[in-house]
Each structure stands twice: as structure tokens, then as C-alpha cells.
Amino acid sequence: MQVVKQVYLLTEGFPPSELYGLTSQMRRAAISIPANIAEGWGRRYTAEFIHFLRQANGSRTELETLLMLSVEINLCPQEAAQAILEELQILGKQLNNLERSLQRRRRSP
């Protein structure tokens, strides 16, 4: 959820012409990460939780791409995007480790 806050603060500085473009896309991708984790946690089966963790990870990588793009087209400074990208890398490792743990738990008798 911290990443969502950071993305909202970052995109507040984007030009109004990007409100329905990159600003909206970045915010939706950011929001999708914790929303998918929460939805997966609320499901009944481990396989469904894993599915939603993968969705969250996809949104995470989408957001990484959009952040890099926003730097490339000079919407934000590299330093501002880098802080969020580092958080996203940590989150990616956490999501992958959780998925692996759940996979092992599903396989064990």
C-alpha cells in the first residue's frame, strides 16, 4: 500500500494532459497490486490465492515499466522513480517467495 501512496504523490506532478493516460494507468497498476493480494487472501483455495499473487506480480511489473517510461519521456526525475522501483523489486521477491511457499505447502501431504 506504501507503493500506491508513492505513485499517487509522484503522479500529482504529471501534466494534466496525462490525467487519462499515464497517470491513470500507473495509479490503476499500483492499486491492483494490494487489491489482488487481498482478493486472493480472501479466496477459499490456495490455488486461487496463488493465481491472484501472480496477477499482483503482473501489475507490479507493469508499474515498473510505466515508471521507467515516465522517466524516459521526462515526466519525472530518475531519482523519484528509482525509490519506487526499489520498493517494487523487494515486493517482487516477497511475492515470489510467498508463491513458492504456498506451492510447497500444496504439494506436501
Short mmCIF file of C-alpha atoms in Angstrom, two decimals:
data_model
loop_
_atom_site.label_atom_id
_atom_site.label_comp_id
_atom_site.label_asym_id
_atom_site.label_seq_id
_atom_site.Cartn_x
_atom_site.Cartn_y
_atom_site.Cartn_z
CA MET A 1 0.00 0.00 0.00
CA GLN A 2 3.03 2.24 0.51
CA VAL A 3 3.79 1.95 -3.21
CA VAL A 4 0.27 3.16 -4.01
CA LYS A 5 0.84 6.26 -1.90
CA GLN A 6 4.20 6.90 -3.54
CA VAL A 7 2.72 6.56 -7.04
CA TYR A 8 -0.12 8.94 -6.22
CA LEU A 9 2.32 11.52 -4.90
CA LEU A 10 4.59 11.11 -7.92
CA THR A 11 1.80 11.39 -10.48
CA GLU A 12 0.34 14.51 -8.86
CA GLY A 13 3.23 16.32 -10.55
CA PHE A 14 2.40 14.95 -14.01
CA PRO A 15 0.84 17.37 -16.51
CA PRO A 16 -2.97 17.49 -16.79
CA SER A 17 -2.69 16.12 -20.33
CA GLU A 18 -1.58 12.80 -18.80
CA LEU A 19 -4.50 12.50 -16.36
CA TYR A 20 -6.31 9.94 -18.53
CA GLY A 21 -3.11 8.45 -19.90
CA LEU A 22 -0.01 7.53 -17.98
CA THR A 23 -1.24 8.97 -14.66
CA SER A 24 -4.37 6.82 -14.71
CA GLN A 25 -2.54 3.71 -15.92
CA MET A 26 0.16 3.99 -13.25
CA ARG A 27 -2.37 4.53 -10.49
CA ARG A 28 -4.50 1.58 -11.61
CA ALA A 29 -1.47 -0.72 -11.82
CA ALA A 30 -0.33 0.39 -8.35
CA ILE A 31 -3.77 -0.11 -6.81
CA SER A 32 -4.08 -3.51 -8.45
CA ILE A 33 -1.10 -4.91 -6.52
CA PRO A 34 -2.54 -4.83 -2.97
CA ALA A 35 -6.08 -5.34 -4.27
CA ASN A 36 -5.12 -8.64 -5.92
CA ILE A 37 -3.22 -9.79 -2.84
CA ALA A 38 -6.24 -9.03 -0.66
CA GLU A 39 -8.68 -10.69 -3.04
CA GLY A 40 -6.51 -13.80 -3.26
CA TRP A 41 -6.20 -13.97 0.51
CA GLY A 42 -9.97 -13.85 0.77
CA ARG A 43 -10.45 -16.81 -1.55
CA ARG A 44 -11.09 -20.26 -0.21
CA TYR A 45 -8.40 -22.24 -2.01
CA THR A 46 -4.63 -21.94 -2.10
CA ALA A 47 -4.62 -22.28 -5.89
CA GLU A 48 -6.81 -19.20 -6.16
CA PHE A 49 -4.54 -17.27 -3.81
CA ILE A 50 -1.55 -18.21 -5.99
CA HIS A 51 -3.46 -17.05 -9.07
CA PHE A 52 -4.07 -13.63 -7.52
CA LEU A 53 -0.46 -13.36 -6.35
CA ARG A 54 0.55 -13.85 -9.98
CA GLN A 55 -1.90 -11.14 -11.02
CA ALA A 56 -0.37 -8.82 -8.42
CA ASN A 57 3.09 -9.62 -9.72
CA GLY A 58 1.97 -8.81 -13.26
CA SER A 59 0.67 -5.44 -12.11
CA ARG A 60 3.96 -4.88 -10.31
CA THR A 61 5.98 -5.44 -13.48
CA GLU A 62 3.55 -3.26 -15.45
CA LEU A 63 4.11 -0.46 -12.95
CA GLU A 64 7.89 -0.89 -13.22
CA THR A 65 7.63 -0.45 -16.98
CA LEU A 66 5.40 2.62 -16.67
CA LEU A 67 7.78 4.20 -14.17
CA MET A 68 10.73 3.67 -16.49
CA LEU A 69 8.71 5.12 -19.34
CA SER A 70 7.77 8.17 -17.30
CA VAL A 71 11.48 8.84 -16.75
CA GLU A 72 12.28 8.31 -20.43
CA ILE A 73 9.69 10.86 -21.55
CA ASN A 74 10.74 13.33 -18.83
CA LEU A 75 7.59 13.23 -16.72
CA CYS A 76 9.57 12.56 -13.57
CA PRO A 77 13.19 12.54 -12.43
CA GLN A 78 15.08 9.25 -12.27
CA GLU A 79 15.60 9.62 -8.51
CA ALA A 80 11.86 9.82 -7.81
CA ALA A 81 11.11 6.75 -9.89
CA GLN A 82 14.11 4.84 -8.54
CA ALA A 83 12.81 4.87 -4.97
CA ILE A 84 9.56 3.26 -6.10
CA LEU A 85 11.35 0.81 -8.39
CA GLU A 86 13.45 -0.38 -5.46
CA GLU A 87 10.31 -0.96 -3.39
CA LEU A 88 8.79 -2.88 -6.29
CA GLN A 89 11.87 -5.12 -6.55
CA ILE A 90 11.56 -6.01 -2.87
CA LEU A 91 7.84 -6.62 -3.28
CA GLY A 92 8.50 -8.88 -6.27
CA LYS A 93 10.84 -11.04 -4.21
CA GLN A 94 8.28 -11.23 -1.42
CA LEU A 95 5.51 -12.24 -3.82
CA ASN A 96 7.69 -14.91 -5.45
CA ASN A 97 8.76 -16.31 -2.07
CA LEU A 98 5.17 -16.43 -0.85
CA GLU A 99 4.06 -18.18 -4.03
CA ARG A 100 6.85 -20.76 -3.70
CA SER A 101 5.93 -21.36 -0.07
CA LEU A 102 2.28 -21.90 -0.96
CA GLN A 103 3.23 -24.22 -3.82
CA ARG A 104 5.36 -26.35 -1.46
CA ARG A 105 2.54 -26.45 1.09
CA ARG A 106 0.09 -27.63 -1.57
CA ARG A 107 2.41 -30.49 -2.60
CA SER A 108 3.22 -31.76 0.90
CA PRO A 109 0.92 -34.45 2.32
#
